Each structure stands twice: as structure tokens, then as C-alpha cells.
Amino acid sequence: MGSESETVCVTGASGFIGSWLVMRLMERGYTVRATVRDPDNMKKVKHLLELPGANSKLSLWKADLDKEGSFDEAIKGCTGVFHVATPMDFESKDPEMYFVSKTLAEQEAWKYSKEHNIDFVSIIPPLVVGPFLMASMPPSLITALSLITGYLKFKNIHSIELSCASASPSSPHSVLPARVCSLIVEEFSKGLLYSSISGS
């Protein structure tokens, strides 16, 4: 992408990563088309509309991953698309399908980008934690804190215990589980503080 006066689209804009991306893009002068499932749901989009520059640099577009073609108008004419929307299903009957679908979708995206000479970047973070702009706690933070809060029940706790036990403090690449929990709580508290300061 070149000039910062260009128009870009951010899918899943009301989410954890999407809202930060929208804010940073507008700070750099981009006009942002933000796709959300329901632009009229103020509980979900208020934090976006209150971002600095939103009055002149942001427009909300209705789009849903379950509705084929619903993103077409939002991305038409954009010089870049940041596709961060994802369906959140924590009660899947077939959890392996999540990994299969992500792999197949990425393969198709690579194929399409090569055929149409489009620059493509794929980032697959295993877990995202940190301060958040939205009014409610992001699902990834709920998951990250679940070992502390007991919110989620893990069926395979033995594997978690083995993973924690195998973390060697003498290895330069290992991180002690206690330190990970400490970092998660620290980042979580920053998110709560930021949310209360920004009035989300």
C-alpha cells in the first residue's frame, strides 16, 4: 500500500485485533471501511465510532462470514483488505475442523493471490492478549485467563500439567508458566484500565 490517503477495509473491525487495526490505520491517515455483523448494534460498534478521526475517516459496513458476497461492496475500490474476521465457536462438536478449515482457507487465499498478482500476508497468532478497546472482554483474554478464573474446563488437564512440568528454567527459549500467567494478568489489567479511561 502506498499513499496514506487511500481507502482500506478491515473485516471483523469490532473485535480485539480489528478495533486496534482500525484505530492505527486512521491515525496514519487511511480512510477505513469497517465491516461488522450489525452496524446498528451500538454495544458492539460504539468504541469504533468514538475513535479519533472516526467522523471523517470511518464508515461501517454490514457483512457476515455466513453470507456469501456480503463483503463485496465493502472491499470494492479498496487498495488493501485486512481480513481479521473469524467465526467464534467455543462449543464445536468437531474441533479438528477448525484447523482444517483455516488451512484450506489459507491455501485458497495463496492460490488466488498468485493468480491475480496480489500481495498476500497471512498471520496466525495462537493467542492474543493485551489492552482492548471494545466494551466487553475479548474471547481470547477469557481463554487466556481461564486457567486462573476456572471459566473454561479443560478435558485434557494431564497434557497441560506435563507441558508446565517440562518447562525448564535453564533453557534460554523456555518461559515459566507462572511468568506467563503473570504477564496475562498484567496485560488484562491494562485492558481494563484502558477501557475504563476511554469510557468504553
Short mmCIF file of C-alpha atoms in Angstrom, two decimals:
data_model
loop_
_atom_site.label_atom_id
_atom_site.label_comp_id
_atom_site.label_asym_id
_atom_site.label_seq_id
_atom_site.Cartn_x
_atom_site.Cartn_y
_atom_site.Cartn_z
CA MET A 1 0.00 0.00 0.00
CA GLY A 2 1.26 3.43 -0.84
CA SER A 3 -0.37 6.75 -0.02
CA GLU A 4 -1.89 7.06 3.44
CA SER A 5 -4.94 8.82 1.97
CA GLU A 6 -6.06 5.52 0.47
CA THR A 7 -9.17 3.55 1.43
CA VAL A 8 -8.75 0.17 3.10
CA CYS A 9 -11.18 -2.38 4.51
CA VAL A 10 -10.92 -4.09 7.89
CA THR A 11 -13.18 -7.12 8.35
CA GLY A 12 -14.18 -8.05 11.88
CA ALA A 13 -13.50 -4.45 12.85
CA SER A 14 -15.34 -4.50 16.16
CA GLY A 15 -13.18 -7.32 17.55
CA PHE A 16 -10.00 -7.26 19.60
CA ILE A 17 -7.48 -7.09 16.73
CA GLY A 18 -9.83 -5.37 14.29
CA SER A 19 -10.54 -2.37 16.52
CA TRP A 20 -6.83 -1.74 17.16
CA LEU A 21 -6.15 -2.05 13.44
CA VAL A 22 -8.91 0.45 12.60
CA MET A 23 -7.53 2.93 15.12
CA ARG A 24 -3.92 2.63 13.90
CA LEU A 25 -4.91 2.90 10.22
CA MET A 26 -6.92 6.07 10.86
CA GLU A 27 -4.01 7.51 12.87
CA ARG A 28 -1.90 7.07 9.74
CA GLY A 29 -4.45 8.88 7.58
CA TYR A 30 -6.22 5.97 5.92
CA THR A 31 -9.95 6.01 5.27
CA VAL A 32 -11.30 2.78 6.77
CA ARG A 33 -14.31 0.73 5.75
CA ALA A 34 -15.02 -1.37 8.81
CA THR A 35 -17.16 -4.48 8.38
CA VAL A 36 -19.27 -5.64 11.30
CA ARG A 37 -22.20 -8.02 11.58
CA ASP A 38 -24.62 -5.35 12.79
CA PRO A 39 -23.68 -1.67 12.31
CA ASP A 40 -26.75 -0.63 14.35
CA ASN A 41 -25.66 -2.55 17.47
CA MET A 42 -24.15 0.34 19.45
CA LYS A 43 -22.97 -2.05 22.16
CA LYS A 44 -20.64 -3.64 19.59
CA VAL A 45 -19.60 -0.60 17.50
CA LYS A 46 -19.65 2.39 19.87
CA HIS A 47 -15.92 2.07 20.61
CA LEU A 48 -15.19 2.34 16.88
CA LEU A 49 -17.38 5.41 16.37
CA GLU A 50 -15.66 7.15 19.30
CA LEU A 51 -12.13 6.68 17.93
CA PRO A 52 -10.26 9.87 16.99
CA GLY A 53 -10.93 10.66 13.32
CA ALA A 54 -13.91 8.31 13.05
CA ASN A 55 -16.27 11.09 11.91
CA SER A 56 -14.30 11.67 8.72
CA LYS A 57 -12.21 8.51 8.24
CA LEU A 58 -14.51 5.62 9.23
CA SER A 59 -17.58 4.01 7.70
CA LEU A 60 -19.34 0.89 8.98
CA TRP A 61 -20.44 -1.81 6.54
CA LYS A 62 -22.72 -4.75 7.27
CA ALA A 63 -21.07 -8.07 6.42
CA ASP A 64 -21.24 -11.59 7.79
CA LEU A 65 -18.93 -14.54 7.10
CA ASP A 66 -22.01 -16.77 6.89
CA LYS A 67 -23.45 -14.72 4.00
CA GLU A 68 -21.62 -15.19 0.72
CA GLY A 69 -20.99 -11.94 -1.11
CA SER A 70 -21.73 -9.71 1.87
CA PHE A 71 -18.17 -8.30 1.85
CA ASP A 72 -18.13 -7.48 -1.88
CA GLU A 73 -19.34 -3.88 -1.68
CA ALA A 74 -17.15 -3.04 1.31
CA ILE A 75 -13.92 -4.12 -0.39
CA LYS A 76 -14.74 -2.73 -3.85
CA GLY A 77 -12.24 0.02 -4.69
CA CYS A 78 -10.04 -0.55 -1.62
CA THR A 79 -6.27 -0.63 -2.02
CA GLY A 80 -5.91 -3.07 0.87
CA VAL A 81 -8.02 -5.52 2.85
CA PHE A 82 -7.22 -6.66 6.37
CA HIS A 83 -9.28 -9.81 6.85
CA VAL A 84 -9.37 -10.41 10.59
CA ALA A 85 -12.99 -11.54 10.91
CA THR A 86 -13.38 -15.06 12.20
CA PRO A 87 -16.33 -17.10 13.46
CA MET A 88 -16.05 -17.81 17.17
CA ASP A 89 -17.31 -21.27 18.10
CA PHE A 90 -16.16 -22.48 21.51
CA GLU A 91 -18.55 -25.44 21.61
CA SER A 92 -17.70 -27.14 18.34
CA LYS A 93 -18.60 -30.81 18.11
CA ASP A 94 -15.67 -31.32 15.73
CA PRO A 95 -12.74 -29.14 16.91
CA GLU A 96 -10.37 -30.60 14.29
CA MET A 97 -12.50 -28.97 11.58
CA TYR A 98 -11.34 -25.55 12.83
CA PHE A 99 -7.74 -26.36 11.90
CA VAL A 100 -8.74 -28.00 8.61
CA SER A 101 -10.89 -25.01 7.59
CA LYS A 102 -8.15 -22.49 8.46
CA THR A 103 -5.59 -24.48 6.45
CA LEU A 104 -7.87 -24.83 3.41
CA ALA A 105 -8.87 -21.15 3.53
CA GLU A 106 -5.25 -20.04 3.66
CA GLN A 107 -4.31 -22.34 0.76
CA GLU A 108 -7.12 -20.85 -1.35
CA ALA A 109 -6.05 -17.31 -0.45
CA TRP A 110 -2.45 -18.04 -1.51
CA LYS A 111 -3.67 -19.57 -4.75
CA TYR A 112 -5.94 -16.61 -5.54
CA SER A 113 -3.24 -14.05 -4.70
CA LYS A 114 -0.75 -15.76 -7.03
CA GLU A 115 -3.27 -16.00 -9.87
CA HIS A 116 -4.19 -12.30 -9.56
CA ASN A 117 -0.73 -10.95 -8.65
CA ILE A 118 -1.88 -9.67 -5.23
CA ASP A 119 0.44 -9.19 -2.27
CA PHE A 120 -0.77 -11.53 0.48
CA VAL A 121 0.32 -11.88 4.10
CA SER A 122 -1.08 -14.46 6.50
CA ILE A 123 -0.59 -14.19 10.25
CA ILE A 124 -1.94 -16.88 12.55
CA PRO A 125 -1.46 -15.86 16.19
CA PRO A 126 -2.07 -18.70 18.65
CA LEU A 127 -3.43 -16.33 21.31
CA VAL A 128 -3.83 -12.56 21.50
CA VAL A 129 -3.69 -10.75 24.84
CA GLY A 130 -3.29 -7.13 25.85
CA PRO A 131 -5.28 -3.93 26.31
CA PHE A 132 -8.56 -3.88 24.42
CA LEU A 133 -10.72 -1.08 23.00
CA MET A 134 -14.07 -2.86 22.97
CA ALA A 135 -16.57 -2.68 25.85
CA SER A 136 -16.51 -6.38 26.73
CA MET A 137 -13.60 -8.71 27.37
CA PRO A 138 -12.36 -10.38 24.17
CA PRO A 139 -12.78 -14.18 23.97
CA SER A 140 -9.01 -14.68 23.68
CA LEU A 141 -8.50 -12.99 27.06
CA ILE A 142 -11.24 -15.10 28.61
CA THR A 143 -9.41 -18.17 27.28
CA ALA A 144 -6.01 -16.91 28.46
CA LEU A 145 -7.32 -16.22 31.95
CA SER A 146 -9.38 -19.41 32.18
CA LEU A 147 -6.64 -21.32 33.98
CA ILE A 148 -6.81 -18.68 36.71
CA THR A 149 -10.54 -17.95 36.71
CA GLY A 150 -11.74 -21.52 36.07
CA TYR A 151 -14.09 -20.19 33.38
CA LEU A 152 -13.27 -23.00 30.94
CA LYS A 153 -12.93 -26.62 31.92
CA PHE A 154 -10.09 -28.46 30.23
CA LYS A 155 -10.70 -32.12 29.46
CA ASN A 156 -7.03 -32.92 28.96
CA ILE A 157 -5.56 -31.35 32.10
CA HIS A 158 -2.84 -34.02 32.21
CA SER A 159 -1.31 -32.62 28.99
CA ILE A 160 -1.30 -29.14 30.48
CA GLU A 161 0.42 -30.42 33.63
CA LEU A 162 3.05 -32.20 31.54
CA SER A 163 3.66 -29.08 29.46
CA CYS A 164 4.12 -26.98 32.58
CA ALA A 165 6.39 -29.56 34.18
CA SER A 166 8.59 -29.80 31.10
CA ALA A 167 9.30 -26.05 31.00
CA SER A 168 12.92 -25.89 32.06
CA PRO A 169 14.11 -22.61 33.61
CA SER A 170 17.64 -23.36 32.37
CA SER A 171 16.60 -23.35 28.71
CA PRO A 172 17.05 -19.95 27.04
CA HIS A 173 13.87 -20.48 25.00
CA SER A 174 11.53 -21.56 27.77
CA VAL A 175 9.14 -19.38 29.71
CA LEU A 176 7.99 -20.40 33.16
CA PRO A 177 4.22 -20.96 33.34
CA ALA A 178 3.98 -18.67 36.38
CA ARG A 179 5.56 -15.86 34.36
CA VAL A 180 3.11 -16.44 31.51
CA CYS A 181 0.17 -16.18 33.93
CA SER A 182 1.73 -13.07 35.45
CA LEU A 183 2.07 -11.44 32.02
CA ILE A 184 -1.51 -12.35 31.09
CA VAL A 185 -2.89 -10.82 34.30
CA GLU A 186 -0.72 -7.72 33.80
CA GLU A 187 -1.94 -7.22 30.21
CA PHE A 188 -5.52 -7.97 31.24
CA SER A 189 -5.42 -5.28 33.92
CA LYS A 190 -4.06 -2.77 31.37
CA GLY A 191 -7.03 -3.59 29.17
CA LEU A 192 -9.48 -2.98 31.99
CA LEU A 193 -7.73 0.28 32.87
CA TYR A 194 -7.69 1.46 29.23
CA SER A 195 -11.35 0.53 28.78
CA SER A 196 -12.38 2.46 31.89
CA ILE A 197 -10.31 5.51 30.90
CA SER A 198 -11.63 5.58 27.34
CA GLY A 199 -15.18 5.19 28.64
CA SER A 200 -15.88 2.01 26.68
#
